[in-house]
Amino acid sequence: MSKCTSVSESVWKDIQSTNSVTDDQLSVLHFLFGKNLERATRIVDQRGVKRISGEPSGRSIFQLLKMSWWWAGAIGAAKKKFEEDEAPIKHQSVALVIGVTGIVGNSLAEILPLADTPGGPWKVYGVARRPQPSWSDDNPIQYIRCDISDHEDAQAKLSPLTDITHIFYVTWTNRSTEAENCEANGKMFQNVLDAVIPNCPNLKHICLQTGGKHYVGPFESFGKIKPHDPPFHEDLPRLDCPNFYYTLEDILFAEVEKKEGLTWSVHRPGVIFGFSPFSMMNLVGTLCVYAAICKHEGVPLRFTGSKVAWDGYSDCSDADLIAEHQIWAAVDPYARNEAFNISNGDVFKWKHFWRVLAEQFGVEYGEFEEGQNLTLQEMMKDKGKVWDEIVQENGLTPTKLEDVGVWWFADLILGIPESVLNTMNKSKEHGFLGFRNSKNSFISWIDKVKAYKIVP
């Protein structure tokens, strides 16, 4: 039983014992049932319960809410209605995770199979182009190696999976121009939908992950077009430039129109903190590799980014939180057919996190250097042999520097010319209360990179 369901039962028992409900208890129901206070009030009124002012009987609202932070908070209450005289419905959902070895795909593969994940029990198919990596062996998923850019391979591997109920699309590919990105990524997504939708009569929902470039434009347009002013909200219009995120959304909208009852959600994270050694946007892993090389060579951890990144406010998106957000949207009717930002809900400065990174690796902390023209891509271009030494001396998982160090991406994030911030208001208004402490998130993912022996 999820924590959310436990809390709702506890509140109902308090209400039933007196046949009355306090304003604070009603607020708890507001959190748990999600959409708005009017809905919680309507549920109470339908049951003939009196409303009174005062404290909740038995325990305070704060205790009740603390109990709910995991599923009612972290997963934002992907909620099952509690009905006094009805047993919980037993059912199974079947997830297809496209990009299962990526940062968010890896989190989905860990969270979906858990016994108390909302919408479950879940059966999980995980799809990726690479062979299954050793660090994902423990995830109880059915791993499918498939090149979704190949229409025939996608048809051969995915069309036999006729029991899929939910698609989680969390992958992408990078090309030299955005026009090529639109073509390549659109083809991949279309190949998946062409193989799955006609063959899965019980398909209910498609989660599509895009990101913050929805508001600032593709990499090639940085500095060339004016982005929206932050904080970014979901109703901002599209920018007047090619963007493969827009291409994917258009494909999604067109396909769901063809199947009655099929719903969708779009998820727009910011910079993702997570674990995936081979991801093209693996910022935490890349910074860990950089810190390990600095430690090995006995040099300070120099900051190579902009003054804006150093002193300005940034936000980020924890990979587990993104996975929880997608699961919430997949099973909660109040989240259907909507686009949502997903970030941790707080802000940070890189000058603080740079010290955290240095402390985690026992390396000298470097300050921002005014007027410097450093890039990690330039600094790390000849460090392949150094990395080989580090791997061998510390008995690490065998990797090559080009696989675990995504220097161009780290330079891009640390070199931002202006702050990029999202608002989470829409998700909260629809019932998702999840959050993360970004400093704790940063440290926990550093620990995971170490635990899997990617860095010493």
CSV table of C-alpha atoms in Angstrom, one decimal:
chain,number,residue,atom,x,y,z
A,1,MET,CA,0.0,0.0,0.0
A,2,SER,CA,1.4,3.4,-0.9
A,3,LYS,CA,2.0,6.1,1.7
A,4,CYS,CA,-0.6,8.3,0.0
A,5,THR,CA,-3.3,5.6,0.4
A,6,SER,CA,-2.2,5.1,4.1
A,7,VAL,CA,-2.6,8.8,4.8
A,8,SER,CA,-6.0,9.0,3.1
A,9,GLU,CA,-7.2,6.1,5.2
A,10,SER,CA,-5.9,7.7,8.4
A,11,VAL,CA,-7.7,10.9,7.6
A,12,TRP,CA,-10.9,9.2,6.7
A,13,LYS,CA,-10.9,7.2,10.0
A,14,ASP,CA,-10.5,10.4,11.9
A,15,ILE,CA,-13.4,11.9,10.0
A,16,GLN,CA,-15.6,8.8,10.4
A,17,SER,CA,-15.1,8.6,14.1
A,18,THR,CA,-16.8,12.0,14.6
A,19,ASN,CA,-18.7,12.3,11.4
A,20,SER,CA,-17.1,15.7,11.0
A,21,VAL,CA,-14.2,17.2,9.2
A,22,THR,CA,-11.9,20.1,10.2
A,23,ASP,CA,-10.5,22.6,7.8
A,24,ASP,CA,-7.1,21.2,8.2
A,25,GLN,CA,-8.3,17.7,7.5
A,26,LEU,CA,-9.9,19.0,4.3
A,27,SER,CA,-6.6,20.6,3.4
A,28,VAL,CA,-4.9,17.2,3.7
A,29,LEU,CA,-7.5,15.7,1.4
A,30,HIS,CA,-6.8,18.6,-0.9
A,31,PHE,CA,-3.2,17.4,-1.1
A,32,LEU,CA,-4.0,13.8,-1.5
A,33,PHE,CA,-6.9,14.0,-4.0
A,34,GLY,CA,-5.0,16.6,-5.9
A,35,LYS,CA,-7.0,18.7,-8.4
A,36,ASN,CA,-8.4,21.4,-6.1
A,37,LEU,CA,-10.1,22.1,-2.8
A,38,GLU,CA,-13.5,22.1,-4.4
A,39,ARG,CA,-13.1,18.5,-5.4
A,40,ALA,CA,-12.1,17.5,-1.8
A,41,THR,CA,-15.0,19.4,-0.5
A,42,ARG,CA,-17.4,17.7,-2.9
A,43,ILE,CA,-16.2,14.3,-1.8
A,44,VAL,CA,-16.8,15.2,1.9
A,45,ASP,CA,-20.2,16.6,1.1
A,46,GLN,CA,-21.3,13.6,-0.9
A,47,ARG,CA,-20.6,11.4,2.2
A,48,GLY,CA,-22.8,13.6,4.5
A,49,VAL,CA,-19.9,14.7,6.7
A,50,LYS,CA,-20.2,17.9,8.7
A,51,ARG,CA,-17.5,20.5,8.3
A,52,ILE,CA,-16.2,22.2,11.4
A,53,SER,CA,-13.2,24.4,12.3
A,54,GLY,CA,-10.5,23.2,14.5
A,55,GLU,CA,-7.5,20.9,14.7
A,56,PRO,CA,-7.4,17.4,13.3
A,57,SER,CA,-8.2,14.7,15.8
A,58,GLY,CA,-5.3,12.4,16.7
A,59,ARG,CA,-2.4,14.0,14.8
A,60,SER,CA,-1.6,17.4,13.3
A,61,ILE,CA,-1.7,18.3,9.6
A,62,PHE,CA,2.1,18.6,9.6
A,63,GLN,CA,2.5,15.0,10.9
A,64,LEU,CA,0.1,13.8,8.3
A,65,LEU,CA,1.8,15.6,5.5
A,66,LYS,CA,5.2,14.4,6.6
A,67,MET,CA,3.9,10.9,6.3
A,68,SER,CA,2.9,11.6,2.7
A,69,TRP,CA,6.1,13.1,1.4
A,70,TRP,CA,7.2,10.0,-0.5
A,71,TRP,CA,4.2,9.0,-2.7
A,72,ALA,CA,2.0,12.0,-1.9
A,73,GLY,CA,4.9,14.3,-2.1
A,74,ALA,CA,7.8,12.9,-4.1
A,75,ILE,CA,5.5,11.3,-6.6
A,76,GLY,CA,3.1,14.0,-6.1
A,77,ALA,CA,0.2,11.7,-5.2
A,78,ALA,CA,-0.3,9.6,-8.3
A,79,LYS,CA,-3.4,8.7,-6.4
A,80,LYS,CA,-5.7,5.8,-5.9
A,81,LYS,CA,-9.1,6.9,-4.6
A,82,PHE,CA,-9.8,5.4,-1.2
A,83,GLU,CA,-13.3,4.2,-0.9
A,84,GLU,CA,-14.4,2.9,2.5
A,85,ASP,CA,-16.3,-0.2,1.4
A,86,GLU,CA,-14.3,-1.1,-1.7
A,87,ALA,CA,-11.2,-3.2,-1.9
A,88,PRO,CA,-8.3,-1.8,-4.0
A,89,ILE,CA,-8.5,-2.8,-7.6
A,90,LYS,CA,-5.8,-5.3,-8.6
A,91,HIS,CA,-4.4,-4.6,-12.0
A,92,GLN,CA,-1.2,-4.6,-14.0
A,93,SER,CA,0.2,-1.9,-16.2
A,94,VAL,CA,2.8,-2.6,-18.9
A,95,ALA,CA,5.4,0.0,-19.6
A,96,LEU,CA,7.5,0.4,-22.7
A,97,VAL,CA,10.6,2.6,-21.7
A,98,ILE,CA,12.3,3.8,-24.9
A,99,GLY,CA,15.9,4.9,-23.9
A,100,VAL,CA,16.1,2.7,-20.8
A,101,THR,CA,19.9,3.1,-20.4
A,102,GLY,CA,19.6,6.9,-20.4
A,103,ILE,CA,19.5,9.1,-17.3
A,104,VAL,CA,15.7,9.1,-16.9
A,105,GLY,CA,15.3,5.7,-18.5
A,106,ASN,CA,17.5,4.2,-15.8
A,107,SER,CA,15.4,5.8,-13.0
A,108,LEU,CA,12.2,4.5,-14.6
A,109,ALA,CA,13.7,1.0,-14.8
A,110,GLU,CA,14.4,1.2,-11.0
A,111,ILE,CA,11.1,2.8,-9.9
A,112,LEU,CA,8.4,1.3,-12.1
A,113,PRO,CA,8.9,-2.3,-10.8
A,114,LEU,CA,8.7,-1.4,-7.1
A,115,ALA,CA,5.8,-3.0,-5.3
A,116,ASP,CA,4.1,0.3,-4.3
A,117,THR,CA,4.6,2.3,-7.5
A,118,PRO,CA,1.2,3.9,-8.4
A,119,GLY,CA,-0.5,2.2,-11.3
A,120,GLY,CA,1.2,-1.1,-10.6
A,121,PRO,CA,2.2,-3.8,-10.4
A,122,TRP,CA,4.1,-2.8,-13.5
A,123,LYS,CA,5.6,-5.1,-16.1
A,124,VAL,CA,8.5,-3.2,-17.8
A,125,TYR,CA,10.0,-3.5,-21.3
A,126,GLY,CA,13.2,-1.5,-21.6
A,127,VAL,CA,14.5,-0.6,-25.0
A,128,ALA,CA,18.0,0.7,-25.9
A,129,ARG,CA,20.4,0.5,-28.8
A,130,ARG,CA,23.3,-0.7,-26.8
A,131,PRO,CA,23.8,-4.1,-25.1
A,132,GLN,CA,22.4,-4.2,-21.6
A,133,PRO,CA,25.1,-2.6,-19.4
A,134,SER,CA,26.3,-4.4,-16.3
A,135,TRP,CA,25.1,-1.6,-14.0
A,136,SER,CA,21.5,-2.2,-15.0
A,137,ASP,CA,21.5,-6.0,-14.6
A,138,ASP,CA,19.6,-5.8,-11.3
A,139,ASN,CA,16.6,-4.0,-12.6
A,140,PRO,CA,13.7,-6.5,-13.1
A,141,ILE,CA,12.9,-5.5,-16.6
A,142,GLN,CA,12.7,-7.3,-20.0
A,143,TYR,CA,15.6,-5.7,-21.9
A,144,ILE,CA,15.1,-5.3,-25.6
A,145,ARG,CA,18.1,-4.3,-27.8
A,146,CYS,CA,16.6,-2.3,-30.7
A,147,ASP,CA,17.7,0.5,-33.1
A,148,ILE,CA,14.5,2.5,-33.3
A,149,SER,CA,16.0,4.6,-36.1
A,150,ASP,CA,15.6,1.5,-38.2
A,151,HIS,CA,12.0,1.1,-39.1
A,152,GLU,CA,12.3,-2.7,-39.8
A,153,ASP,CA,14.1,-3.3,-36.5
A,154,ALA,CA,11.5,-1.4,-34.6
A,155,GLN,CA,8.7,-3.3,-36.3
A,156,ALA,CA,10.4,-6.7,-35.7
A,157,LYS,CA,11.3,-6.0,-32.0
A,158,LEU,CA,8.3,-3.9,-30.8
A,159,SER,CA,5.2,-4.9,-32.8
A,160,PRO,CA,5.0,-8.4,-31.0
A,161,LEU,CA,4.7,-6.6,-27.6
A,162,THR,CA,0.9,-6.5,-27.7
A,163,ASP,CA,0.3,-5.9,-23.9
A,164,ILE,CA,1.8,-2.4,-23.6
A,165,THR,CA,-0.4,0.1,-21.7
A,166,HIS,CA,2.0,3.0,-21.3
A,167,ILE,CA,4.9,4.4,-23.4
A,168,PHE,CA,7.7,6.4,-21.7
A,169,TYR,CA,9.7,8.0,-24.5
A,170,VAL,CA,12.9,9.4,-22.9
A,171,THR,CA,15.5,9.2,-25.7
A,172,TRP,CA,17.0,11.4,-28.4
A,173,THR,CA,19.8,11.5,-30.9
A,174,ASN,CA,22.1,14.4,-31.8
A,175,ARG,CA,22.9,15.6,-35.3
A,176,SER,CA,25.0,18.5,-36.6
A,177,THR,CA,22.1,20.8,-37.4
A,178,GLU,CA,18.7,21.2,-35.9
A,179,ALA,CA,17.0,20.4,-39.2
A,180,GLU,CA,18.8,17.0,-39.1
A,181,ASN,CA,17.8,16.7,-35.5
A,182,CYS,CA,14.1,17.2,-36.4
A,183,GLU,CA,14.3,14.6,-39.1
A,184,ALA,CA,16.3,11.9,-37.1
A,185,ASN,CA,14.4,12.3,-33.9
A,186,GLY,CA,11.0,12.5,-35.6
A,187,LYS,CA,11.7,9.3,-37.5
A,188,MET,CA,12.7,7.5,-34.3
A,189,PHE,CA,9.6,8.5,-32.5
A,190,GLN,CA,7.3,7.7,-35.4
A,191,ASN,CA,8.9,4.3,-35.8
A,192,VAL,CA,8.1,3.4,-32.2
A,193,LEU,CA,4.5,4.7,-32.5
A,194,ASP,CA,4.0,2.9,-35.8
A,195,ALA,CA,5.1,-0.4,-34.2
A,196,VAL,CA,3.2,-0.1,-31.0
A,197,ILE,CA,-0.1,1.8,-31.5
A,198,PRO,CA,-1.7,-0.6,-34.0
A,199,ASN,CA,-0.8,-3.7,-32.1
A,200,CYS,CA,-1.6,-2.7,-28.5
A,201,PRO,CA,-5.4,-2.5,-27.9
A,202,ASN,CA,-4.9,-1.6,-24.3
A,203,LEU,CA,-2.5,1.3,-24.8
A,204,LYS,CA,-3.7,4.2,-22.6
A,205,HIS,CA,-1.0,6.8,-22.4
A,206,ILE,CA,2.2,8.2,-24.0
A,207,CYS,CA,4.7,10.2,-21.9
A,208,LEU,CA,7.0,12.2,-24.1
A,209,GLN,CA,10.1,13.8,-22.5
A,210,THR,CA,11.5,17.0,-24.1
A,211,GLY,CA,13.2,19.7,-22.1
A,212,GLY,CA,14.1,23.3,-21.5
A,213,LYS,CA,15.2,24.0,-25.0
A,214,HIS,CA,11.5,24.3,-25.7
A,215,TYR,CA,11.8,27.8,-24.2
A,216,VAL,CA,15.3,28.9,-25.3
A,217,GLY,CA,15.7,27.2,-28.7
A,218,PRO,CA,18.1,24.5,-29.9
A,219,PHE,CA,21.9,24.6,-29.2
A,220,GLU,CA,22.7,26.1,-32.6
A,221,SER,CA,20.4,29.0,-32.0
A,222,PHE,CA,21.9,30.1,-28.6
A,223,GLY,CA,22.8,33.7,-28.9
A,224,LYS,CA,21.0,34.1,-32.3
A,225,ILE,CA,17.4,34.2,-31.2
A,226,LYS,CA,15.8,35.8,-28.2
A,227,PRO,CA,14.6,33.2,-25.7
A,228,HIS,CA,11.6,33.7,-23.5
A,229,ASP,CA,12.1,35.5,-20.2
A,230,PRO,CA,12.4,33.2,-17.2
A,231,PRO,CA,10.8,31.8,-15.2
A,232,PHE,CA,9.4,29.6,-18.0
A,233,HIS,CA,5.8,28.5,-17.9
A,234,GLU,CA,4.2,25.9,-20.1
A,235,ASP,CA,1.8,28.2,-21.9
A,236,LEU,CA,4.6,30.2,-23.6
A,237,PRO,CA,4.4,30.1,-27.4
A,238,ARG,CA,6.9,28.2,-29.5
A,239,LEU,CA,9.9,30.1,-30.7
A,240,ASP,CA,10.2,30.9,-34.4
A,241,CYS,CA,13.0,28.4,-35.2
A,242,PRO,CA,13.4,24.7,-35.9
A,243,ASN,CA,13.3,22.6,-32.8
A,244,PHE,CA,13.0,18.8,-32.7
A,245,TYR,CA,11.0,19.1,-29.5
A,246,TYR,CA,8.3,20.8,-31.5
A,247,THR,CA,8.5,18.0,-34.1
A,248,LEU,CA,8.1,15.3,-31.5
A,249,GLU,CA,5.1,17.1,-30.0
A,250,ASP,CA,3.4,17.4,-33.4
A,251,ILE,CA,3.9,13.7,-34.1
A,252,LEU,CA,2.5,12.9,-30.6
A,253,PHE,CA,-0.6,15.1,-31.1
A,254,ALA,CA,-1.3,13.6,-34.5
A,255,GLU,CA,-1.0,10.0,-33.4
A,256,VAL,CA,-3.2,10.2,-30.2
A,257,GLU,CA,-6.0,11.7,-32.3
A,258,LYS,CA,-6.2,8.5,-34.3
A,259,LYS,CA,-6.9,6.3,-31.2
A,260,GLU,CA,-9.9,7.0,-29.1
A,261,GLY,CA,-9.1,7.2,-25.4
A,262,LEU,CA,-5.4,7.4,-25.8
A,263,THR,CA,-3.9,10.2,-23.7
A,264,TRP,CA,-0.6,12.0,-23.6
A,265,SER,CA,1.7,14.1,-21.4
A,266,VAL,CA,4.8,16.1,-22.2
A,267,HIS,CA,7.5,16.6,-19.6
A,268,ARG,CA,10.1,19.4,-19.8
A,269,PRO,CA,13.0,19.0,-17.4
A,270,GLY,CA,15.9,21.4,-17.0
A,271,VAL,CA,19.4,20.2,-16.5
A,272,ILE,CA,19.1,16.7,-15.3
A,273,PHE,CA,21.1,15.3,-12.3
A,274,GLY,CA,21.2,11.5,-12.6
A,275,PHE,CA,23.2,8.4,-13.4
A,276,SER,CA,23.9,7.0,-16.9
A,277,PRO,CA,27.6,6.7,-17.9
A,278,PHE,CA,26.8,6.8,-21.6
A,279,SER,CA,24.2,9.6,-21.7
A,280,MET,CA,24.9,12.6,-24.1
A,281,MET,CA,23.7,15.0,-21.3
A,282,ASN,CA,25.3,13.4,-18.3
A,283,LEU,CA,26.4,16.5,-16.4
A,284,VAL,CA,27.0,15.0,-13.0
A,285,GLY,CA,29.0,12.1,-14.4
A,286,THR,CA,31.1,14.4,-16.5
A,287,LEU,CA,31.9,16.7,-13.6
A,288,CYS,CA,32.9,13.6,-11.5
A,289,VAL,CA,35.3,12.5,-14.2
A,290,TYR,CA,36.8,16.0,-14.4
A,291,ALA,CA,37.2,16.1,-10.6
A,292,ALA,CA,38.8,12.7,-10.6
A,293,ILE,CA,41.3,13.8,-13.2
A,294,CYS,CA,42.1,17.0,-11.2
A,295,LYS,CA,42.6,14.8,-8.1
A,296,HIS,CA,44.9,12.4,-10.0
A,297,GLU,CA,47.1,15.2,-11.3
A,298,GLY,CA,47.1,17.2,-8.1
A,299,VAL,CA,45.6,20.4,-9.6
A,300,PRO,CA,42.8,22.6,-8.5
A,301,LEU,CA,39.2,22.1,-9.7
A,302,ARG,CA,39.0,25.2,-11.9
A,303,PHE,CA,35.7,26.6,-12.8
A,304,THR,CA,35.4,27.0,-16.6
A,305,GLY,CA,32.0,28.6,-16.9
A,306,SER,CA,30.4,32.0,-17.0
A,307,LYS,CA,29.9,34.7,-14.3
A,308,VAL,CA,26.2,34.2,-14.7
A,309,ALA,CA,26.4,30.5,-13.9
A,310,TRP,CA,28.8,31.1,-11.0
A,311,ASP,CA,26.9,33.9,-9.3
A,312,GLY,CA,23.4,33.6,-10.8
A,313,TYR,CA,20.5,31.3,-9.8
A,314,SER,CA,20.1,27.9,-11.6
A,315,ASP,CA,17.7,25.1,-11.2
A,316,CYS,CA,17.9,21.4,-12.1
A,317,SER,CA,15.8,18.2,-12.4
A,318,ASP,CA,16.6,15.1,-10.4
A,319,ALA,CA,16.2,12.0,-12.6
A,320,ASP,CA,14.2,10.0,-10.1
A,321,LEU,CA,11.9,13.0,-9.6
A,322,ILE,CA,11.4,13.2,-13.4
A,323,ALA,CA,10.5,9.5,-13.5
A,324,GLU,CA,8.1,9.9,-10.6
A,325,HIS,CA,6.5,12.9,-12.4
A,326,GLN,CA,6.0,10.8,-15.5
A,327,ILE,CA,4.5,7.9,-13.6
A,328,TRP,CA,2.1,10.4,-11.9
A,329,ALA,CA,1.1,11.8,-15.3
A,330,ALA,CA,0.7,8.3,-16.7
A,331,VAL,CA,-1.9,7.2,-14.1
A,332,ASP,CA,-3.6,10.4,-12.8
A,333,PRO,CA,-6.6,11.5,-14.9
A,334,TYR,CA,-6.0,15.1,-13.9
A,335,ALA,CA,-2.6,15.1,-15.6
A,336,ARG,CA,-3.8,13.8,-19.0
A,337,ASN,CA,-3.2,15.7,-22.2
A,338,GLU,CA,-1.0,18.4,-20.6
A,339,ALA,CA,2.6,19.6,-20.9
A,340,PHE,CA,4.4,20.1,-17.6
A,341,ASN,CA,7.8,21.5,-16.5
A,342,ILE,CA,9.6,19.3,-14.0
A,343,SER,CA,12.4,20.7,-11.8
A,344,ASN,CA,13.4,20.2,-8.2
A,345,GLY,CA,11.5,23.2,-6.9
A,346,ASP,CA,14.5,25.1,-5.5
A,347,VAL,CA,17.4,27.1,-6.9
A,348,PHE,CA,21.2,27.0,-6.4
A,349,LYS,CA,24.4,28.7,-7.5
A,350,TRP,CA,27.3,26.9,-9.1
A,351,LYS,CA,29.8,28.6,-6.8
A,352,HIS,CA,28.2,26.7,-4.0
A,353,PHE,CA,27.9,23.4,-5.8
A,354,TRP,CA,31.5,23.7,-7.1
A,355,ARG,CA,32.7,23.6,-3.5
A,356,VAL,CA,30.5,20.6,-2.9
A,357,LEU,CA,32.1,18.8,-5.9
A,358,ALA,CA,35.6,19.6,-4.7
A,359,GLU,CA,34.8,18.3,-1.2
A,360,GLN,CA,33.4,15.1,-2.5
A,361,PHE,CA,36.7,14.3,-4.3
A,362,GLY,CA,39.1,15.8,-1.9
A,363,VAL,CA,40.5,18.3,-4.4
A,364,GLU,CA,41.4,21.9,-4.1
A,365,TYR,CA,38.5,24.3,-4.8
A,366,GLY,CA,38.9,26.7,-7.6
A,367,GLU,CA,37.1,30.1,-7.7
A,368,PHE,CA,35.7,31.9,-10.7
A,369,GLU,CA,38.5,33.4,-12.8
A,370,GLU,CA,37.6,36.8,-14.3
A,371,GLY,CA,38.6,37.1,-18.0
A,372,GLN,CA,39.6,33.4,-18.3
A,373,ASN,CA,38.8,31.6,-21.6
A,374,LEU,CA,38.7,28.0,-20.4
A,375,THR,CA,36.6,25.2,-21.7
A,376,LEU,CA,36.5,21.6,-20.5
A,377,GLN,CA,36.5,20.4,-24.1
A,378,GLU,CA,39.9,22.0,-24.6
A,379,MET,CA,41.3,21.1,-21.2
A,380,MET,CA,40.4,17.4,-21.5
A,381,LYS,CA,41.2,16.7,-25.1
A,382,ASP,CA,44.5,15.0,-24.4
A,383,LYS,CA,43.5,13.3,-21.1
A,384,GLY,CA,42.6,9.9,-22.5
A,385,LYS,CA,45.7,8.2,-21.2
A,386,VAL,CA,45.4,9.9,-17.9
A,387,TRP,CA,41.9,8.4,-17.6
A,388,ASP,CA,43.1,5.0,-18.5
A,389,GLU,CA,45.6,5.2,-15.7
A,390,ILE,CA,42.9,6.2,-13.2
A,391,VAL,CA,40.6,3.3,-14.3
A,392,GLN,CA,43.4,0.8,-14.0
A,393,GLU,CA,44.9,2.1,-10.7
A,394,ASN,CA,41.5,2.2,-9.0
A,395,GLY,CA,40.0,-1.0,-10.4
A,396,LEU,CA,37.1,1.0,-12.0
A,397,THR,CA,34.5,-0.2,-14.5
A,398,PRO,CA,36.4,-0.2,-17.9
A,399,THR,CA,35.4,3.0,-19.8
A,400,LYS,CA,37.0,5.3,-22.3
A,401,LEU,CA,37.2,9.1,-21.6
A,402,GLU,CA,35.1,9.9,-24.6
A,403,ASP,CA,32.3,7.7,-23.3
A,404,VAL,CA,32.0,9.2,-19.8
A,405,GLY,CA,33.1,12.8,-20.4
A,406,VAL,CA,30.6,14.9,-22.3
A,407,TRP,CA,32.7,18.0,-22.3
A,408,TRP,CA,30.8,20.1,-24.9
A,409,PHE,CA,27.6,19.7,-22.8
A,410,ALA,CA,29.2,20.6,-19.5
A,411,ASP,CA,30.7,23.7,-21.2
A,412,LEU,CA,27.3,24.6,-22.5
A,413,ILE,CA,25.6,24.4,-19.1
A,414,LEU,CA,28.3,26.1,-17.2
A,415,GLY,CA,28.7,28.8,-19.8
A,416,ILE,CA,25.1,30.0,-19.8
A,417,PRO,CA,24.8,33.8,-20.7
A,418,GLU,CA,21.7,34.3,-18.6
A,419,SER,CA,19.7,32.4,-15.9
A,420,VAL,CA,17.4,29.7,-17.0
A,421,LEU,CA,14.6,28.9,-14.5
A,422,ASN,CA,11.3,27.0,-14.7
A,423,THR,CA,8.1,27.3,-12.7
A,424,MET,CA,6.5,24.3,-11.2
A,425,ASN,CA,3.1,26.0,-10.5
A,426,LYS,CA,1.2,24.0,-13.1
A,427,SER,CA,2.3,20.6,-11.8
A,428,LYS,CA,1.4,21.6,-8.3
A,429,GLU,CA,-2.0,22.9,-9.4
A,430,HIS,CA,-2.7,19.6,-11.0
A,431,GLY,CA,-1.7,17.6,-7.9
A,432,PHE,CA,2.0,16.9,-8.2
A,433,LEU,CA,3.8,17.9,-5.0
A,434,GLY,CA,7.1,16.3,-5.6
A,435,PHE,CA,10.4,18.1,-5.0
A,436,ARG,CA,14.1,17.5,-4.3
A,437,ASN,CA,16.7,19.3,-2.3
A,438,SER,CA,19.1,20.0,-5.1
A,439,LYS,CA,22.3,19.9,-3.0
A,440,ASN,CA,21.3,16.5,-1.6
A,441,SER,CA,20.4,15.4,-5.1
A,442,PHE,CA,23.8,16.4,-6.4
A,443,ILE,CA,25.6,14.6,-3.7
A,444,SER,CA,23.5,11.4,-4.0
A,445,TRP,CA,24.2,11.1,-7.7
A,446,ILE,CA,27.9,11.7,-7.2
A,447,ASP,CA,27.7,8.8,-4.6
A,448,LYS,CA,26.0,6.6,-7.2
A,449,VAL,CA,28.7,7.3,-9.8
A,450,LYS,CA,31.2,6.3,-7.3
A,451,ALA,CA,29.2,3.2,-6.1
A,452,TYR,CA,29.1,1.8,-9.6
A,453,LYS,CA,32.9,2.4,-9.9
A,454,ILE,CA,32.8,4.8,-12.8
A,455,VAL,CA,35.0,7.2,-10.8
A,456,PRO,CA,37.2,6.5,-7.7
